[in-house]
Coordinates of C-alpha atoms in Angstrom, one line a residue:
M2 CA -52.6 -71.0 -97.8
T3 CA -52.6 -71.4 -101.5
K4 CA -49.9 -70.4 -104.4
G5 CA -51.6 -67.0 -105.1
K6 CA -52.3 -66.4 -101.6
T7 CA -49.2 -67.5 -100.7
D8 CA -47.6 -64.6 -103.1
L9 CA -50.1 -61.6 -101.6
A10 CA -49.2 -62.5 -98.1
T11 CA -44.6 -62.5 -99.2
E12 CA -46.1 -59.4 -100.2
L13 CA -47.5 -58.0 -97.6
L14 CA -44.8 -58.6 -95.0
E15 CA -42.5 -57.4 -98.0
Q16 CA -44.0 -54.0 -98.3
H17 CA -44.7 -53.9 -94.4
V18 CA -41.1 -54.4 -93.5
K19 CA -39.8 -51.8 -96.6
H20 CA -42.2 -49.6 -94.4
E21 CA -40.8 -50.4 -90.3
L22 CA -37.2 -49.4 -92.5
A23 CA -38.0 -46.1 -94.1
S24 CA -39.1 -45.0 -89.8
L25 CA -36.1 -46.0 -88.5
K26 CA -33.9 -43.8 -90.3
G27 CA -33.3 -40.2 -89.8
A28 CA -35.6 -36.9 -89.5
R29 CA -38.8 -39.6 -89.5
L30 CA -36.6 -41.9 -86.6
H31 CA -36.0 -38.1 -84.6
R32 CA -39.5 -37.8 -84.5
F33 CA -40.8 -41.4 -83.7
L34 CA -38.8 -41.0 -81.2
E35 CA -39.0 -37.6 -80.1
Q36 CA -43.1 -38.8 -80.5
E37 CA -42.2 -41.7 -77.7
L38 CA -40.3 -39.7 -75.4
D39 CA -43.0 -37.2 -75.6
E40 CA -45.6 -40.2 -74.4
L41 CA -42.7 -42.5 -72.1
W42 CA -42.4 -38.5 -69.3
G43 CA -46.4 -38.5 -69.0
Y44 CA -47.5 -41.3 -67.5
A45 CA -43.6 -40.4 -66.0
G46 CA -45.9 -37.9 -64.9
E47 CA -48.7 -39.8 -63.6
I48 CA -46.7 -42.9 -62.4
T49 CA -45.6 -43.4 -58.5
L50 CA -41.8 -44.3 -58.4
N51 CA -43.8 -46.9 -55.9
R52 CA -45.4 -48.9 -58.6
I53 CA -42.4 -49.5 -60.7
T54 CA -40.6 -51.5 -58.4
S55 CA -39.7 -51.4 -54.5
E56 CA -36.7 -50.5 -52.8
E57 CA -36.7 -54.7 -51.9
Q58 CA -36.0 -54.9 -56.0
V59 CA -33.6 -52.3 -56.2
M60 CA -31.6 -54.2 -53.0
G61 CA -32.2 -57.1 -55.0
V62 CA -30.2 -55.6 -57.8
I63 CA -27.4 -53.9 -55.6
Q64 CA -26.9 -57.4 -54.4
R65 CA -26.6 -59.2 -57.6
I66 CA -24.7 -56.3 -59.5
V67 CA -22.4 -54.6 -56.8
M68 CA -21.8 -56.7 -53.4
D69 CA -22.2 -60.9 -55.7
M70 CA -21.3 -59.4 -58.8
E71 CA -18.2 -62.1 -60.1
L72 CA -15.9 -59.7 -61.3
D73 CA -13.2 -60.4 -64.3
A74 CA -9.2 -60.6 -63.3
G75 CA -8.9 -58.0 -66.2
I76 CA -10.6 -55.1 -64.3
P77 CA -7.5 -54.5 -62.4
E78 CA -4.9 -54.6 -64.6
L79 CA -7.5 -52.9 -67.0
A80 CA -7.2 -49.6 -64.3
A81 CA -4.1 -49.3 -63.6
E82 CA -3.7 -48.7 -67.7
M83 CA -6.2 -46.3 -67.8
A84 CA -4.3 -44.9 -64.7
T85 CA -1.4 -44.7 -66.0
E86 CA -2.1 -43.1 -69.1
V87 CA -3.7 -40.0 -67.2
L88 CA -0.9 -40.4 -64.3
N89 CA 1.2 -39.8 -68.5
A90 CA -1.0 -37.3 -70.1
E91 CA 0.3 -34.1 -70.9
V92 CA -2.6 -32.6 -69.8
Q93 CA -1.0 -32.7 -66.1
S94 CA 2.0 -30.0 -67.4
R95 CA 0.0 -27.2 -68.2
T96 CA -2.8 -27.5 -65.2
T97 CA -2.2 -26.3 -61.5
L98 CA -3.2 -26.9 -58.6
G99 CA -5.5 -23.4 -58.5
E100 CA -7.2 -24.2 -61.9
I101 CA -8.7 -27.9 -60.6
M102 CA -9.2 -26.0 -56.7
T103 CA -9.8 -22.5 -56.4
R104 CA -8.6 -21.3 -53.5
E105 CA -11.8 -20.0 -52.3
Q106 CA -12.6 -23.4 -52.8
A107 CA -9.4 -24.7 -50.4
T108 CA -10.5 -21.9 -47.4
G109 CA -14.4 -23.9 -47.9
F110 CA -13.5 -26.9 -47.4
L111 CA -10.7 -26.1 -45.0
E112 CA -13.6 -23.4 -43.2
E113 CA -15.7 -26.5 -42.7
A114 CA -13.3 -29.2 -41.4
L115 CA -12.4 -26.5 -38.3
E116 CA -15.9 -27.3 -37.8
L117 CA -14.3 -30.7 -36.7
K118 CA -13.3 -29.4 -33.3
R119 CA -13.8 -32.9 -32.1
Q120 CA -12.8 -34.7 -34.4
R121 CA -9.8 -33.2 -34.8
E122 CA -9.6 -33.0 -30.5
R123 CA -10.6 -37.2 -30.5
V124 CA -7.0 -37.3 -32.9
I125 CA -5.1 -36.2 -30.9
S126 CA -5.4 -37.2 -28.0
E127 CA -5.8 -40.9 -29.5
I128 CA -1.8 -39.5 -30.8
M129 CA -1.0 -39.8 -27.2
A130 CA -2.3 -42.7 -26.4
H131 CA -0.1 -44.3 -28.8
P132 CA 2.9 -46.4 -27.4
V133 CA 4.6 -45.1 -29.6
Y134 CA 4.9 -41.3 -29.2
Q135 CA 4.8 -42.4 -25.5
E136 CA 7.9 -44.4 -26.4
L137 CA 8.9 -41.4 -28.0
V138 CA 8.5 -39.6 -25.6
S139 CA 10.3 -41.3 -22.9
N140 CA 13.4 -42.0 -25.4
V141 CA 13.2 -37.8 -26.0
V142 CA 13.3 -37.2 -22.5
Y143 CA 16.2 -39.3 -21.0
H144 CA 18.5 -38.9 -24.0
G145 CA 17.9 -34.7 -23.1
L146 CA 18.0 -35.2 -19.8
V147 CA 21.8 -37.4 -20.1
N148 CA 23.5 -34.9 -22.9
Y149 CA 22.4 -31.2 -21.0
L150 CA 23.6 -33.6 -17.2
Y151 CA 27.4 -34.3 -18.8
E152 CA 27.5 -31.8 -21.8
D153 CA 25.0 -29.2 -23.0
N154 CA 24.4 -27.7 -19.4
L155 CA 25.0 -24.0 -18.8
I156 CA 28.5 -25.2 -16.7
T157 CA 30.8 -27.2 -18.7
K158 CA 30.0 -24.2 -21.7
S159 CA 31.5 -22.1 -19.7
V160 CA 33.5 -23.5 -17.5
P161 CA 36.5 -25.0 -19.7
G162 CA 37.5 -28.2 -18.3
V163 CA 34.2 -28.7 -16.8
G164 CA 32.4 -30.4 -19.0
S165 CA 36.2 -33.1 -19.4
M166 CA 36.3 -33.3 -15.3
M167 CA 32.6 -34.1 -15.6
K168 CA 33.0 -37.5 -17.6
F169 CA 37.0 -38.1 -15.7
G170 CA 35.0 -38.3 -12.5
K171 CA 31.8 -40.6 -14.1
R172 CA 34.9 -43.1 -15.6
L173 CA 36.0 -43.4 -11.5
A174 CA 32.7 -43.0 -10.3
N175 CA 31.9 -46.6 -12.9
R176 CA 35.7 -48.8 -11.4
A177 CA 34.3 -47.6 -7.6
V178 CA 31.2 -48.5 -8.1
P179 CA 31.5 -50.9 -11.2
G180 CA 27.3 -50.3 -12.2
L181 CA 27.2 -46.7 -11.0
D182 CA 24.9 -46.8 -14.7
E183 CA 23.1 -48.3 -15.4
T184 CA 22.0 -47.9 -10.8
F185 CA 21.6 -43.8 -12.5
E186 CA 19.7 -44.6 -15.5
R187 CA 17.1 -47.3 -13.7
R188 CA 16.8 -44.5 -11.2
L189 CA 16.0 -41.5 -14.8
K190 CA 13.9 -44.5 -16.2
V191 CA 11.9 -45.2 -13.3
W192 CA 11.1 -40.9 -12.6
L193 CA 10.3 -41.7 -16.8
S194 CA 7.8 -43.9 -16.0
D195 CA 6.1 -41.7 -13.2
S196 CA 6.6 -38.8 -15.2
L197 CA 5.6 -39.3 -17.8
P198 CA 1.4 -39.7 -18.0
G199 CA 2.3 -35.7 -17.2
L200 CA 4.4 -35.8 -19.6
I201 CA 2.0 -37.2 -22.1
S202 CA -1.1 -34.7 -20.3
R203 CA 1.5 -31.5 -21.1
S204 CA 1.9 -32.3 -24.4
E205 CA -1.9 -33.1 -25.1
Q206 CA -2.9 -29.9 -23.6
F207 CA 0.2 -27.7 -25.6
L208 CA -1.2 -29.0 -28.9
H209 CA -5.0 -27.8 -28.2
R210 CA -4.4 -24.6 -27.7
A211 CA -0.5 -24.7 -30.5
L212 CA -3.8 -26.2 -33.3
S213 CA -6.0 -23.8 -32.8
D214 CA -8.5 -22.9 -35.8
D215 CA -6.3 -19.9 -36.8
E216 CA -2.9 -21.2 -36.3
L217 CA -4.5 -24.3 -38.8
R218 CA -5.7 -21.9 -40.8
D219 CA -2.8 -20.1 -41.1
S220 CA -1.0 -23.5 -42.3
V221 CA -3.0 -25.0 -45.0
M222 CA -3.6 -21.6 -46.3
A223 CA 0.1 -21.0 -46.1
A224 CA 0.7 -24.4 -47.4
W225 CA -1.9 -24.1 -50.4
V226 CA -1.0 -20.5 -51.4
S227 CA 2.2 -22.6 -51.8
L228 CA 1.1 -25.2 -53.9
E229 CA -0.9 -23.8 -55.5
G230 CA 0.6 -22.9 -58.9
R231 CA 2.5 -26.1 -59.6
T232 CA 0.9 -28.2 -62.3
I233 CA 0.1 -31.8 -61.4
S234 CA 3.0 -33.6 -62.5
E235 CA 5.5 -31.3 -60.5
L236 CA 3.2 -32.7 -57.9
R237 CA 3.2 -35.9 -58.3
E238 CA 6.7 -36.6 -59.2
G239 CA 8.5 -39.5 -56.9
L240 CA 5.1 -41.1 -57.6
G241 CA 6.0 -43.5 -61.5
D242 CA 3.6 -45.8 -63.1
V243 CA 4.6 -49.1 -60.8
E244 CA 3.4 -47.4 -57.8
L245 CA 0.3 -45.8 -59.3
Q246 CA -0.9 -49.8 -60.6
E247 CA 0.0 -51.0 -57.5
F248 CA -2.2 -48.1 -55.9
V249 CA -4.9 -49.0 -58.3
V250 CA -5.2 -52.7 -56.8
L251 CA -4.8 -52.4 -53.3
G252 CA -7.7 -50.0 -53.8
Y253 CA -9.9 -53.1 -56.0
E254 CA -8.9 -56.0 -53.4
F255 CA -10.2 -53.4 -50.9
W256 CA -12.8 -52.8 -53.7
L257 CA -13.4 -56.3 -52.9
R258 CA -14.2 -57.1 -49.2
F259 CA -15.5 -53.9 -48.8
R260 CA -18.3 -54.3 -50.5
K261 CA -19.5 -57.5 -49.4
T262 CA -18.8 -56.6 -45.8
E263 CA -22.5 -55.5 -43.5
Y264 CA -21.1 -52.4 -42.9
F265 CA -22.2 -51.7 -47.1
E266 CA -25.0 -52.9 -47.0
G267 CA -26.2 -51.1 -44.3
C268 CA -25.5 -47.7 -46.2
A269 CA -26.5 -49.0 -49.9
R270 CA -29.8 -50.5 -47.1
A271 CA -30.1 -47.0 -45.7
V272 CA -29.5 -45.2 -49.4
V273 CA -32.0 -47.0 -51.1
S274 CA -34.5 -46.7 -48.2
H275 CA -34.5 -42.5 -47.7
L276 CA -35.1 -42.9 -51.7
F277 CA -38.3 -44.7 -51.5
V278 CA -39.3 -43.0 -48.0
K279 CA -39.1 -39.7 -50.3
Y280 CA -40.2 -40.2 -53.9
G281 CA -42.1 -43.3 -53.6
E282 CA -45.3 -42.5 -53.3
R283 CA -44.1 -39.5 -56.0
P284 CA -43.9 -39.6 -59.7
I285 CA -41.4 -40.6 -60.6
T286 CA -40.1 -36.7 -62.6
D287 CA -40.6 -35.7 -59.5
L288 CA -37.6 -37.8 -59.0
L289 CA -35.8 -37.6 -62.2
G290 CA -36.2 -33.2 -61.8
D291 CA -34.8 -33.5 -59.1
M292 CA -30.8 -35.3 -60.1
G293 CA -31.1 -32.4 -62.8
V294 CA -32.3 -35.6 -66.1
T295 CA -35.1 -33.0 -67.9
R296 CA -37.2 -34.2 -71.2
E297 CA -34.9 -32.3 -73.0
V298 CA -31.7 -33.7 -70.8
V299 CA -33.3 -37.4 -72.8
M300 CA -33.5 -36.1 -75.9
A301 CA -30.5 -34.5 -76.8
E302 CA -28.5 -38.0 -75.4
V303 CA -31.3 -39.5 -77.7
D304 CA -30.4 -37.6 -81.0
T305 CA -26.8 -37.8 -79.7
Y306 CA -26.0 -42.0 -79.1
A307 CA -29.4 -42.7 -79.3
I308 CA -29.9 -43.1 -83.5
P309 CA -26.4 -43.1 -84.4
V310 CA -25.9 -46.4 -82.8
I311 CA -29.9 -47.5 -84.5
D312 CA -27.7 -45.9 -87.1
V313 CA -24.7 -48.5 -87.4
L314 CA -27.3 -51.4 -86.4
R315 CA -29.3 -50.7 -89.8
E316 CA -25.9 -50.6 -91.9
E317 CA -25.2 -54.0 -90.2
G318 CA -28.8 -55.5 -91.1
Y319 CA -29.6 -56.5 -87.1
V320 CA -32.5 -53.5 -88.1
E321 CA -33.9 -55.4 -90.8
A322 CA -33.5 -58.9 -88.8
L323 CA -35.5 -57.4 -86.1
V324 CA -39.1 -56.4 -88.3
R325 CA -38.6 -59.4 -90.0
R326 CA -38.2 -61.6 -86.9
R327 CA -41.7 -59.3 -85.3
L328 CA -43.6 -59.4 -88.4
T329 CA -43.5 -62.9 -90.3
P330 CA -44.8 -65.3 -87.7
F331 CA -48.3 -62.4 -88.2
Y332 CA -47.9 -63.2 -91.8
T333 CA -47.7 -67.0 -91.6
S334 CA -49.8 -67.6 -89.3
A335 CA -53.4 -68.8 -89.6
A336 CA -55.0 -65.1 -88.5
A337 CA -53.8 -64.2 -91.8
R338 CA -54.4 -66.5 -94.3
K339 CA -57.9 -66.1 -93.1
I340 CA -58.3 -62.6 -94.4
L341 CA -56.8 -63.6 -97.1
R342 CA -59.4 -66.3 -97.9
Q343 CA -61.9 -63.9 -97.4
E344 CA -60.4 -61.1 -99.2
A345 CA -60.2 -63.3 -101.7

């Protein structure tokens, strides 16, 4: 370019930059973004989800970002700090459980839980079959029988001296027949072993009868009434900052492992697959509408967040630099030189 043509190109570039910067602030920026949102919303009412993306693309994002992305070691530390701040916030001491969840809501959750009768019965059966519970029942029955025979039965309580005589007789018998105690205990334990299945079965039947819907409802709601007026800080007494941070770390470690399991991937794929079955051939606005996202909701967030961010970027010089990066190659291009020669 000659000097005159270069100066003209530079002047055009500067005027174009000023025009763009003026349109990217204040009311003009708001009108521009609102107009573009209207245009995009119109397209979203016609373009289907399947045209924008696919099930495999969405699963790819989940795979890369959720399942495979390496997370910095500072994340659990930050999460623990935030949890501690929440735990120690002033709001904990002035907010009651009843303010967070009403009695009607608690009742609703309880009624839904009571519908899971088969699951409740299965849990009881699993507990009954656990070796620890069976050992507990065996020990309770054994020690109860021994104590009753030597100390707590009706005769030893009603007739003075009988209890002492029985204990004395026991010592004499042991001297006369060494090992009598061991023989008695062994036979008693054999009897318990043979009787244990029946005892467990009767225990299970008792719990099924005792833990009826009405009984559980009354017990849980009685507990709720006693707790709903207490503050959150009162309810979490005994849970210190250290314990809370340990729970956060354990939860984080669980998540790191859980997100890589086939189970998590299978659940994610089921959700994504259903999403595309339901919305794949429908306009994107159908999906957004069902999620409660309207044009007005988006515009409100643009005004609240996007415009202030653009203002900061303009103040920092980024917006002008961006405009110049977009326009300068054209005003220094061969096409621009050709137009300027024709004008000359």
